[in-house]
Coordinates of C-alpha atoms in Angstrom, one line a residue:
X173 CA 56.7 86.6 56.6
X174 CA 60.2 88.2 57.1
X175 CA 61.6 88.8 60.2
X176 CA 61.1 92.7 59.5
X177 CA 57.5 92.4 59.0
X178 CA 57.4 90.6 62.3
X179 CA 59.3 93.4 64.4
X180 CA 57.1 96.4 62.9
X181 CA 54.1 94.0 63.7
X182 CA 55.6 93.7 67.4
X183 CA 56.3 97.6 67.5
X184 CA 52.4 98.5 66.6
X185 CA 51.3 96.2 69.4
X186 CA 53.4 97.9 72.0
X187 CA 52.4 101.1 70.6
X188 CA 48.4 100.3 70.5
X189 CA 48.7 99.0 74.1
X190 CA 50.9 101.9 75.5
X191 CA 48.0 104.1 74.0
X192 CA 44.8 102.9 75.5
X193 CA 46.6 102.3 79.2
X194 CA 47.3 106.0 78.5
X195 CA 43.4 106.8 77.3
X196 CA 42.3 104.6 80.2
X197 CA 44.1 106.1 82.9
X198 CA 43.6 109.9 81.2
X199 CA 39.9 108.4 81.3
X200 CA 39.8 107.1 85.1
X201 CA 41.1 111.0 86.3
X202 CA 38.9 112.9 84.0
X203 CA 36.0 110.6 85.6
X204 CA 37.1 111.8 88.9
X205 CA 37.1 115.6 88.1
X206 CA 34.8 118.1 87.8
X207 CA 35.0 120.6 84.6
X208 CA 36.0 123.0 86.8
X209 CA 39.0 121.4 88.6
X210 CA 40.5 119.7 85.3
X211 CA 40.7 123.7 83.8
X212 CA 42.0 124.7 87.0
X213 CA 44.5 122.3 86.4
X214 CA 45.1 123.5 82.7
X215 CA 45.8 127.2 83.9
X216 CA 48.2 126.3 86.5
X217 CA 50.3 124.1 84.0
X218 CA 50.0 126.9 81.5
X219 CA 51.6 129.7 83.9
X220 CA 53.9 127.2 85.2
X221 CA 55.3 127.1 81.2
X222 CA 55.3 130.4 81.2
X223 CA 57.2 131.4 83.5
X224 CA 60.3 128.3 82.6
X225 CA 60.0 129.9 79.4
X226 CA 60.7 133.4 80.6
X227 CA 63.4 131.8 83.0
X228 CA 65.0 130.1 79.6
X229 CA 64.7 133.3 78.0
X230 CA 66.1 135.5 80.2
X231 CA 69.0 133.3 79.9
X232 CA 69.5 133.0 76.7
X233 CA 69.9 136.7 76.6
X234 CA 72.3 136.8 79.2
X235 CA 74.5 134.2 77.4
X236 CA 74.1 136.3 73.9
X237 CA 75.3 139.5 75.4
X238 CA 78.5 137.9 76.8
X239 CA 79.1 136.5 73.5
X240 CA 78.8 138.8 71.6
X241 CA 81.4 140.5 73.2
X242 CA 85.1 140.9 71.9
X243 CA 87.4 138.7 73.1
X244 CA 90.0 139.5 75.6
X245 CA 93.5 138.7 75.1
X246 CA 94.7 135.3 76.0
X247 CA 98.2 135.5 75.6
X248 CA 98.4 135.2 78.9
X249 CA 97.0 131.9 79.3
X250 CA 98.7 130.5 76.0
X251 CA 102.1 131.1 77.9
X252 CA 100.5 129.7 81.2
X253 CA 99.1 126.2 79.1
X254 CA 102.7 126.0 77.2
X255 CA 104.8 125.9 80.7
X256 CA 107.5 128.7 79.7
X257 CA 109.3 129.7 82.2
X258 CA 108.9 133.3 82.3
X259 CA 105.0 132.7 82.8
X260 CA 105.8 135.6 86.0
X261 CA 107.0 138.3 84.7
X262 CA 103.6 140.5 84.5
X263 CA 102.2 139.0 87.4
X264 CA 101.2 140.7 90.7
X265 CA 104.4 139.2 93.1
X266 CA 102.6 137.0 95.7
X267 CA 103.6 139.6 98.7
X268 CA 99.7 139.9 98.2
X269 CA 97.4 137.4 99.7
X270 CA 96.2 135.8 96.2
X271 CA 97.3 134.3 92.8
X272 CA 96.0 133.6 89.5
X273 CA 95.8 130.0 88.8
X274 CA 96.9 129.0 85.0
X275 CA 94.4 129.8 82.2
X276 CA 92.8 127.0 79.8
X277 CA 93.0 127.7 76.7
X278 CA 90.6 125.0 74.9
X279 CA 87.9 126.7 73.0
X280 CA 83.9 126.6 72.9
X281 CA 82.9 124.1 70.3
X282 CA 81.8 126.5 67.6
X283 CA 81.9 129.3 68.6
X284 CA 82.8 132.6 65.9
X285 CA 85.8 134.6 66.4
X286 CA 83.7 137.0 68.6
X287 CA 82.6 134.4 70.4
X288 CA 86.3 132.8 70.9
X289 CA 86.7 132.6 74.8
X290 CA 88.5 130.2 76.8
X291 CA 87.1 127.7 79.5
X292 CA 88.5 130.1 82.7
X293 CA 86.1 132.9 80.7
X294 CA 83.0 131.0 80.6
X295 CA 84.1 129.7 84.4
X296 CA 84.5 133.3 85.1
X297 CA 81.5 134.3 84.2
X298 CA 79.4 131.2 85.8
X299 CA 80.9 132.2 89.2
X300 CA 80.2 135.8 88.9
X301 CA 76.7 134.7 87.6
X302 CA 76.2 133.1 90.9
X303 CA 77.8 135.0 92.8
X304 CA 79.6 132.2 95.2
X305 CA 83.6 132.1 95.5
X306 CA 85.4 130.0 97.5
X307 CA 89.5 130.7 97.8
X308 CA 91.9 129.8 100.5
X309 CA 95.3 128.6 101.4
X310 CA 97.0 125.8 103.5
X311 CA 100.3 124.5 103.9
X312 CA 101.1 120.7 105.8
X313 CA 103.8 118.2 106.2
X314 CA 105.9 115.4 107.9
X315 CA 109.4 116.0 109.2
X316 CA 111.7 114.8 111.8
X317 CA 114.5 115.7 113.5
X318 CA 118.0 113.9 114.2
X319 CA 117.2 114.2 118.3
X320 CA 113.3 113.8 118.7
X321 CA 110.7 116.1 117.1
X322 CA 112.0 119.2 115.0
X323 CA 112.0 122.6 116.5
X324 CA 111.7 125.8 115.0
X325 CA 114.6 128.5 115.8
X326 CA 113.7 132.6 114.3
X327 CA 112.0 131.6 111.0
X328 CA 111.1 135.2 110.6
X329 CA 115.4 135.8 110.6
X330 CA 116.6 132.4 108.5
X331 CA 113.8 131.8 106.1
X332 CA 110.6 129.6 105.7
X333 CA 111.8 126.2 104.4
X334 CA 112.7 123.4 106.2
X335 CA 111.4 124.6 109.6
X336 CA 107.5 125.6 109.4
X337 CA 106.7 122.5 111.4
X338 CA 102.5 123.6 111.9
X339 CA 100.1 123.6 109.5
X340 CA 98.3 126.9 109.2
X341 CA 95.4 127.4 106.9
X342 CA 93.2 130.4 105.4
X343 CA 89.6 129.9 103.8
X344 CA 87.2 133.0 102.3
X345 CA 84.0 132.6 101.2
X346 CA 82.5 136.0 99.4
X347 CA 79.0 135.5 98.5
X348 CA 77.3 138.2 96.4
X349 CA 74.3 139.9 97.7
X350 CA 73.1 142.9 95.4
X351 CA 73.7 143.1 92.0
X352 CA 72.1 145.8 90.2
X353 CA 72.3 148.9 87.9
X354 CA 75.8 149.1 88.4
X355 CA 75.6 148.4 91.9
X356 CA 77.1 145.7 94.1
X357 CA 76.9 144.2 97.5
X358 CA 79.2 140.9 98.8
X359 CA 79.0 139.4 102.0
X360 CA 82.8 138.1 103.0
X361 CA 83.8 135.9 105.8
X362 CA 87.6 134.7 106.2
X363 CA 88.6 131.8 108.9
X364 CA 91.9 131.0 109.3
X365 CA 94.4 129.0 111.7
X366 CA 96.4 126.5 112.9
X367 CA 96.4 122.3 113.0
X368 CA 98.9 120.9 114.9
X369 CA 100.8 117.9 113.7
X370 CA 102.1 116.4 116.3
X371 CA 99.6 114.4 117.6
X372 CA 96.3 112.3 116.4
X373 CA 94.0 114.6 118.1
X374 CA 93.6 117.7 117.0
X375 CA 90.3 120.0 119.4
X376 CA 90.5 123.8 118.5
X377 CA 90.8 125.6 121.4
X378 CA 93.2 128.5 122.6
X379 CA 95.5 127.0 125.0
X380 CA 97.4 124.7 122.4
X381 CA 98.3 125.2 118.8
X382 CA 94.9 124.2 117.6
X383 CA 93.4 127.7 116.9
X384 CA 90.4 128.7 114.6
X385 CA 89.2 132.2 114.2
X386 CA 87.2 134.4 112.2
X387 CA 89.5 136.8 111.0
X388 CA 87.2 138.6 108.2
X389 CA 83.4 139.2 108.8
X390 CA 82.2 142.4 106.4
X391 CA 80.2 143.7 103.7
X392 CA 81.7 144.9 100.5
X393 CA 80.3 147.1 98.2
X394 CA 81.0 148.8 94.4
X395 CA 78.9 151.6 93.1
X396 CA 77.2 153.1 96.1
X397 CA 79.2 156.2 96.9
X398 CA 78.6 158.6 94.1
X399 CA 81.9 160.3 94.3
X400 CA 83.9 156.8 93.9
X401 CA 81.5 154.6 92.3
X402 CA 84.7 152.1 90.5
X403 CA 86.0 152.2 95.1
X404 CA 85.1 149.0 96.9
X405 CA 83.9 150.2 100.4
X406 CA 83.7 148.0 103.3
X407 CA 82.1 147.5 106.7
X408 CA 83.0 145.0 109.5
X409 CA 85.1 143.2 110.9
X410 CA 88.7 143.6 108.0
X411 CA 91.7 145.1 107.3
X412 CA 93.7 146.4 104.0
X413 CA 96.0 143.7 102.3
X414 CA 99.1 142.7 103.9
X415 CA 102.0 142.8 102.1
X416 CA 104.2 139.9 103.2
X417 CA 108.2 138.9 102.9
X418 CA 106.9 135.4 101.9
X419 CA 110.5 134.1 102.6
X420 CA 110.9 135.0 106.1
X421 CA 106.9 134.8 107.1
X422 CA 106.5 138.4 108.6
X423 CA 104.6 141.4 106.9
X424 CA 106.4 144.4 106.2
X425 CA 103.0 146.2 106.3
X426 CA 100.0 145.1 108.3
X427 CA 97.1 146.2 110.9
X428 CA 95.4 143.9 113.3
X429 CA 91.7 145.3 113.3
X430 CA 88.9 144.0 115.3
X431 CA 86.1 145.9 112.9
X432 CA 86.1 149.2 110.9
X433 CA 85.7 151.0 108.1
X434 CA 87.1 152.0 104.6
X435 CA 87.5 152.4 100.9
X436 CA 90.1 151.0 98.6
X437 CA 90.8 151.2 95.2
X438 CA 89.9 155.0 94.7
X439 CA 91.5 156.5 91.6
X440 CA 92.8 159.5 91.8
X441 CA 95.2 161.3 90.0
X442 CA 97.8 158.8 88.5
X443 CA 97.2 156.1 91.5
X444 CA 94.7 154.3 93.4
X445 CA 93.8 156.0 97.4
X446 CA 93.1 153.6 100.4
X447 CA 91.5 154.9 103.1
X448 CA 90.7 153.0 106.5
X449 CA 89.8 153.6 110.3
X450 CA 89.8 150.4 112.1
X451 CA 89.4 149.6 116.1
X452 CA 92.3 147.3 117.6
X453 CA 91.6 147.3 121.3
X454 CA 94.5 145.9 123.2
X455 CA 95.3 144.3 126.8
X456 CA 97.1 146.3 128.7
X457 CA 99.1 144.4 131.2
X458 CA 100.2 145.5 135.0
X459 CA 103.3 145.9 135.8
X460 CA 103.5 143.2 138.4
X461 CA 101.8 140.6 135.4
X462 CA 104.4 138.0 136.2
X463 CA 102.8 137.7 139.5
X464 CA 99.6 138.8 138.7
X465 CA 98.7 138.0 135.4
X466 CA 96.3 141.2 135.9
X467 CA 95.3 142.9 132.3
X468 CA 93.1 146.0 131.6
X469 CA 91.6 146.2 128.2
X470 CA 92.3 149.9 126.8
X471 CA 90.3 150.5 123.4
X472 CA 92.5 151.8 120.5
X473 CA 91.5 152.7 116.8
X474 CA 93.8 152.9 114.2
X475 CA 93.6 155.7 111.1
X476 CA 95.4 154.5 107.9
X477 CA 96.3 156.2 104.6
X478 CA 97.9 154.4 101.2
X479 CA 98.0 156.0 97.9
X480 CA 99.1 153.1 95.6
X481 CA 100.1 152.1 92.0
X482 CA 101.7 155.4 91.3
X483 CA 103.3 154.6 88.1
X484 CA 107.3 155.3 87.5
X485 CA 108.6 153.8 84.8
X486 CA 107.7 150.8 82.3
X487 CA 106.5 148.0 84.6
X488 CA 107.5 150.1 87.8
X489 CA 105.0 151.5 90.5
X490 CA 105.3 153.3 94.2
X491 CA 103.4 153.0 97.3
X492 CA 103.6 155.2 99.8
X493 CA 101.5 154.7 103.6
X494 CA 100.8 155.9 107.0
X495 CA 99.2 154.8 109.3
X496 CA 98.4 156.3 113.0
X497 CA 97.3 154.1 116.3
X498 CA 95.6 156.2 119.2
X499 CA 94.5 154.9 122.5
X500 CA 90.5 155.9 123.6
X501 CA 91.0 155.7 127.7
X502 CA 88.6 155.7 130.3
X503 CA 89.3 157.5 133.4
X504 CA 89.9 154.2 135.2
X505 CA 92.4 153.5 132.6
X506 CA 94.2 156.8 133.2
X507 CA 94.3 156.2 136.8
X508 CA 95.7 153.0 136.7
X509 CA 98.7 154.1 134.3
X510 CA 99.4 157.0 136.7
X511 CA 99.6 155.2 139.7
X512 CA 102.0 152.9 138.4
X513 CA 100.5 149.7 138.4
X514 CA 99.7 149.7 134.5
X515 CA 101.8 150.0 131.7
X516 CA 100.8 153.5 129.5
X517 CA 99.3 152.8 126.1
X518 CA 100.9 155.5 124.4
X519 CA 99.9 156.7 120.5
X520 CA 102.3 155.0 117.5
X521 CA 102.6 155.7 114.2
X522 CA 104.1 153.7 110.9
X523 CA 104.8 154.8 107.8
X524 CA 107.0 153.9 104.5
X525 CA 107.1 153.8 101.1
X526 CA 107.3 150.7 98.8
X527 CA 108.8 150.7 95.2
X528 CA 108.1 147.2 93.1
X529 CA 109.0 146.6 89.5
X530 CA 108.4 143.7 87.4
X531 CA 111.3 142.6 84.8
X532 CA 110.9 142.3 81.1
X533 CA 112.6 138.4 81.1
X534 CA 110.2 137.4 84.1
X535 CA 110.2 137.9 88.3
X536 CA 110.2 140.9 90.2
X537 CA 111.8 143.0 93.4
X538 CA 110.1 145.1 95.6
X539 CA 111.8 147.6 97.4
X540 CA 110.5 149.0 100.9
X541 CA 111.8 151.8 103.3
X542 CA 109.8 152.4 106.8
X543 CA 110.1 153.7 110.1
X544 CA 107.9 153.5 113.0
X545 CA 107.9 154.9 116.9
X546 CA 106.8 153.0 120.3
X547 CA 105.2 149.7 120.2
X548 CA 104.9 149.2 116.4
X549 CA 109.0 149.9 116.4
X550 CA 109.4 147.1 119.0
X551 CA 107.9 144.5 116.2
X552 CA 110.8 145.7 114.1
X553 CA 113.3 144.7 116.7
X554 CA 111.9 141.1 117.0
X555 CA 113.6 137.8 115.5
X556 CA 111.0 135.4 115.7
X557 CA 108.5 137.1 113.0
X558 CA 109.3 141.5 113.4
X559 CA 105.5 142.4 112.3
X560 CA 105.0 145.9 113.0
X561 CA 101.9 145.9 115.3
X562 CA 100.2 148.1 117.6
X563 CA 100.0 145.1 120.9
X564 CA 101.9 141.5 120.3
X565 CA 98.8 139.0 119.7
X566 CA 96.6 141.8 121.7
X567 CA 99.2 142.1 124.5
X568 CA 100.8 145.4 125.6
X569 CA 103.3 145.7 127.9
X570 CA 106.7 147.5 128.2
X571 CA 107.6 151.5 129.0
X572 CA 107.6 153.0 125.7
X573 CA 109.6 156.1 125.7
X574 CA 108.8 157.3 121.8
X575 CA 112.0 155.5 120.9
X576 CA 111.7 154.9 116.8
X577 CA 113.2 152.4 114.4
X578 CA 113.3 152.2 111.0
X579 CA 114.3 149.2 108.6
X580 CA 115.0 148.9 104.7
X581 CA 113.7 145.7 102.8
X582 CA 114.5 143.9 99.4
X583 CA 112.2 140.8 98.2
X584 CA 111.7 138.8 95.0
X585 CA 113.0 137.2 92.4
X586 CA 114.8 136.6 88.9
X587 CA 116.0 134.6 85.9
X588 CA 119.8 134.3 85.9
X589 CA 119.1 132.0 82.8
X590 CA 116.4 130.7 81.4
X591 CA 116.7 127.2 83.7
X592 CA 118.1 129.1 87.0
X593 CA 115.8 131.2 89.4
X594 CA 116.9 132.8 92.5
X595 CA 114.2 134.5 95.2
X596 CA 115.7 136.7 98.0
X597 CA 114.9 138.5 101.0
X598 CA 117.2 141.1 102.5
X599 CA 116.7 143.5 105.8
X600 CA 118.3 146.0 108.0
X601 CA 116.7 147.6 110.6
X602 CA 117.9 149.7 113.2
X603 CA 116.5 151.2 116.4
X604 CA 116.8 153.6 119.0
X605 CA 115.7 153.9 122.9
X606 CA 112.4 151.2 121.7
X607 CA 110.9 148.6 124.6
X608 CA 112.4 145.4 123.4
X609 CA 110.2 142.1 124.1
X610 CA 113.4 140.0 124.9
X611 CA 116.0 143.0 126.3
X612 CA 113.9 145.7 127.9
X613 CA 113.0 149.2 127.9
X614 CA 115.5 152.0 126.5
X615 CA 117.0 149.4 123.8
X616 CA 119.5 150.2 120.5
X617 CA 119.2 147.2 118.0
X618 CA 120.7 146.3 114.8
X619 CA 119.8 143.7 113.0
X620 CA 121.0 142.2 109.4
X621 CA 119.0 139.2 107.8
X622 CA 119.8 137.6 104.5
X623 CA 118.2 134.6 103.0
X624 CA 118.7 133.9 99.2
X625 CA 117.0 130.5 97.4
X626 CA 118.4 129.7 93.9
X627 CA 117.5 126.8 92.0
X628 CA 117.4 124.9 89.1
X629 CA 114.6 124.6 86.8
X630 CA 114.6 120.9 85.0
X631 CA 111.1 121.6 84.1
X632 CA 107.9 123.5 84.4
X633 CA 107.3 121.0 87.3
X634 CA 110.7 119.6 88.8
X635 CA 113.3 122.4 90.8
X636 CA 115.9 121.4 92.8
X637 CA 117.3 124.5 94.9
X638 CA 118.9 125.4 97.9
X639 CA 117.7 128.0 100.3
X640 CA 120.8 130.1 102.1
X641 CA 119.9 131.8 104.9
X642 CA 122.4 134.2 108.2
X643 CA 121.2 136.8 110.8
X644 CA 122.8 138.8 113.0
X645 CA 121.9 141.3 115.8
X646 CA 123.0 143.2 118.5
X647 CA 120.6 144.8 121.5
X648 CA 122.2 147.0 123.9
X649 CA 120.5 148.3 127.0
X650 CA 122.0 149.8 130.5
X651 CA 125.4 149.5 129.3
X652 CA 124.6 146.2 128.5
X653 CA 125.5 144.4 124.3
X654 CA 123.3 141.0 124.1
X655 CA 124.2 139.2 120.9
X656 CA 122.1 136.7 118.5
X657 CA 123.1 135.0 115.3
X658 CA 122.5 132.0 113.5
X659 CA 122.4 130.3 109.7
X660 CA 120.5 127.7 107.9
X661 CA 120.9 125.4 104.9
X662 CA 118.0 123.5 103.5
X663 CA 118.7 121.4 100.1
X664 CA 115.5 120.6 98.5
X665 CA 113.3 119.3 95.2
X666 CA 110.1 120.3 94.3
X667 CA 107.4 118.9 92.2
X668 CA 105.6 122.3 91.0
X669 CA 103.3 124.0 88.8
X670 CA 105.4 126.4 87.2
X671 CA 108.6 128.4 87.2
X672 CA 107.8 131.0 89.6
X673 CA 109.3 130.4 93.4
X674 CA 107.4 133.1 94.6
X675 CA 104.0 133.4 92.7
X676 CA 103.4 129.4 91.8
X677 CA 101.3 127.0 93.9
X678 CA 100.4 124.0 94.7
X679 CA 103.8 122.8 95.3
X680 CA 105.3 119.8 96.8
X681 CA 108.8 120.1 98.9
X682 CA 111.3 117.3 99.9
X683 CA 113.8 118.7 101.9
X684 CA 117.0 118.2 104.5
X685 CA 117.7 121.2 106.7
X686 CA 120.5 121.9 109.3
X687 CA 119.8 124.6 111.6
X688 CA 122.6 126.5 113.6
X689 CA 122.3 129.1 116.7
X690 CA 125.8 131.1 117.0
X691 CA 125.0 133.4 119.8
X692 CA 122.0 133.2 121.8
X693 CA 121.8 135.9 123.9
X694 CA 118.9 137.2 122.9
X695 CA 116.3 134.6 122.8
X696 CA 118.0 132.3 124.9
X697 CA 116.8 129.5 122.8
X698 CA 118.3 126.0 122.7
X699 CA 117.2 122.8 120.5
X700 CA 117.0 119.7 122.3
X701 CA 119.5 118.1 124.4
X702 CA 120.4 121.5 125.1
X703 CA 122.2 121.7 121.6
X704 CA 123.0 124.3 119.2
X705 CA 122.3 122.6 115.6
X706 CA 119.4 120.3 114.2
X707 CA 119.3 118.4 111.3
X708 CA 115.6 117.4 109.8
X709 CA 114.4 116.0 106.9
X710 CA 110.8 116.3 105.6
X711 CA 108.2 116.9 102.8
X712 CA 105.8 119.7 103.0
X713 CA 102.8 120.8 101.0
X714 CA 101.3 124.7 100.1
X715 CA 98.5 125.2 97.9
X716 CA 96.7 128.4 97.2
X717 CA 93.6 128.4 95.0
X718 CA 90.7 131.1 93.6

């Protein structure tokens, strides 16, 4: 007998044993049930089947549909995959609060020429199948300073690198609700703040620079309103996009709302209409507050209008905004203002235009002209960040006098060659009898502030740049001229994921910085050892993802 003969003799004695444990256990239940409970049991497997197999249908015609589709263009993602260095050049600039990650471009194993999609399609589609996204941003690092711990001197005048010495974070997650005959509902909730990195502990709460807070709490919705059914339109606690001078950390364009209302993305005519009313309460402080540290809280709601995207010229677009911020008093509030012991919340309004191209051989500049009156000037005035908001964190103070400002702003960046890219941020602003934070009421400013960042490209992921960066401003009040200005160099290398300086993240930066103050008669500021320069060194990380 051959050793074959001997396995399959082995195998039929397994297989004879596994079958009558099987018909003697089958046999032990049926003795236990009735007729009646064993076909109960039969029709509660057989709907059970059913309905999987419905599930697995239903799916399988889902998955059909999308393939059968054409497929989109993936040019895009063949230039992302390959590293070139123009990868930027029809991308949205990151002044908006998102990017677009680079696309795969391996293909689904057999799939037909209709059916050619990439993996970011088919991860695409998953995600909006489910309905779950998760984005965010963080940036975090170690530095040090030649006399004890670095300090940060008017990062929103010299520039971003070399000084952000905090660790500030943003998550979203956008869950969708509703999805149905061309209707949609998402449920959106933003936190974002602050970790200090100075010491081990690290307990959010308001008094240090350990801050958490829900920034975004709203509904979203696409294809309700039957006038503007392509028009997300929002409820809760939100605001429109910011647009931000990434460089010098300040947004040209921004409101601080507690909740509201309002619809974006309307087309009409040649560009898209944003609408919003939005409540930003502020508190009011007394006059005596040194002393006092008395507040009233005066509710405030802001009305805002942006008709976007208006197209120019190849690869150019405008913007132009408004925006208007009332206060809603009571009569206590009133009566507190007019006996002096209050400072008036008076109306302010902000508006601007903003031109942006995109060039042909990659990067872009955006272009932005605004004015504003009472407290939203006085942001423009400021050194440390210049946003141009209705109270300072909530705050209001100062006598506004309907003084107005107005500024004129150049950002992005561009190819000088193929291996050299240069990102720049340029402003003048200029003011007239505004409430200064620093100076006073009844304040003239000018103010010039240049930062420029070239750098050399070895490869998609190795620059090694410089960033450049001077200020200068003058306040005069009551016959008085106060005088700030200082400049910055930070030499650095960074391990990256593309080209871009602007639009490309994660990123890793090693860096040496030396800070100077010129004239501090503004701020009054002084590093340590009551010195005027600081050198650090450090290595900081930023991600963004989608």
């Amino acid at each position: 007998m051959n050793k074959k003969t001997i396995n399959k003799k082995h195998q039929l004695k397994w297989i004879v044993v596994l079958i009558s444990s099987a018909l003697v256990s089958n046999s032990a239940i049926a003795a236990k049930l009735t007729v009646e409970q064993r076909l109960e049991l039969l029709e509660k497997e057989l709907a059970a089947n059913k309905q999987e197999l419905q599930e697995t249908k239903q799916e399988l015609r889902q998955y059909k549909r999308y393939f059968a589709q054409p497929a989109e263009n993936t040019d895009s993602g063949a230039v992302a995959a390959t590293g070139t260095r123009h990868h930027s050049a029809d991308k949205t600039p990151a002044v908006a609060t998102d990017s677009t990650a680079p696309t795969s471009t391996a293909k689904v194993s057999g799939a037909t020429p209709a059916q050619d999609v990439t993996l970011a399609d088919i991860s695409k589609y998953v995600k909006n199948d489910i309905g779950f996204e998760y984005s965010g941003y963080f940036r975090s690092g170690w530095s040090t300073g030649t006399r004890g711990a670095p300090k940060s001197y008017a990062i929103g005048s010299l520039g971003r690198f070399g000084q952000e010495n905090s660790a500030w974070f943003d998550l979203q997650l956008s869950q969708k609700v509703y999805d149905s005959g061309g209707k949609v509902a998402k449920a959106v909730v933003m936190l974002d703040g602050n970790v200090g990195q100075q010491y081990n502990a690290g307990w959010f709460d308001s008094t240090s620079e350990n801050v958490l807070q829900f920034s975004d709490i709203y509904l979203t919705t696409k294809g309700f309103l039957p006038f503007a059914p392509e028009a997300d339109f929002w409820v809760g606690k939100h605001n429109m996009p910011v647009y931000e001078i990434q460089m010098l950390d300040w947004k040209s364009h921004r409101t601080n709302a507690g909740s509201g209302l309002g619809l974006e993305n309307w087309q009409l005519g040649p560009g898209k209409l944003n609408v919003a009313l939005t409540r930003e309460d502020v508190k009011a402080h007394a006059v005596d507050y040194a002393t006092s540290g008395n507040t009233q809280q005066v509710n405030a709601n802001s009305a805002e209008v942006r008709y976007k995207d208006i197209p120019l010229w190849d690869k150019a677009t405008l913007e132009i905004f408004g925006r208007y911020a009332m206060p809603n008093e009571t009569d206590d509030n009133r009566k507190n203002e007019n006996n002096g012991s209050y400072y008036s919340v008076k109306d302010a309004w902000h508006a601007g235009l903003i031109l942006r191209h995109n060039f042909t051989g990659g990067g872009f500049n955006e272009l932005t002209v605004q004015g504003a009156d009472n407290s939203i000037a006085s942001g423009f005035a400021l050194i440390s960040d210049a946003n141009p908001t209705f109270g300072y964190n909530d705050q209001y103070y100062g006598e506004h006098a309907y003084g107005k400002a107005f500024r004129v702003i150049s950002q992005g960046e561009n190819y000088l060659r193929p291996d050299v890219v240069m990102a720049h941020a340029l402003v003048y602003a200029h003011g007239n009898d505004i409430y200064d934070y620093n100076t006073g009421a009844h304040t003239d400013f000018d103010s010039v502030r240049a930062v420029v960042r070239p750098a050399y490209i070895w490869d998609s992921n190795n620059q090694t740049g410089v960033e450049l960066a001077w200020f200068d401003q003058k306040n005069k009040t009551a016959g008085e001229t106060y005088h700030e200005s200082g400049y910055k160099t930070t030499l650095y290398h960074a391990l990256k994921v593309d080209t871009s300086i602007l639009t490309s993240r994660p990123e890793i930066r090693f860096y040496g910085t030396w800070l100077k103050v010129q004239d501090n008669g503004i701020s009054q500021f002084e590093f340590a050892d009551a010195k005027s320069d600081q050198f650090t060194v450090g290595v900081q990380a930023e991600v963004w993802w989608k």
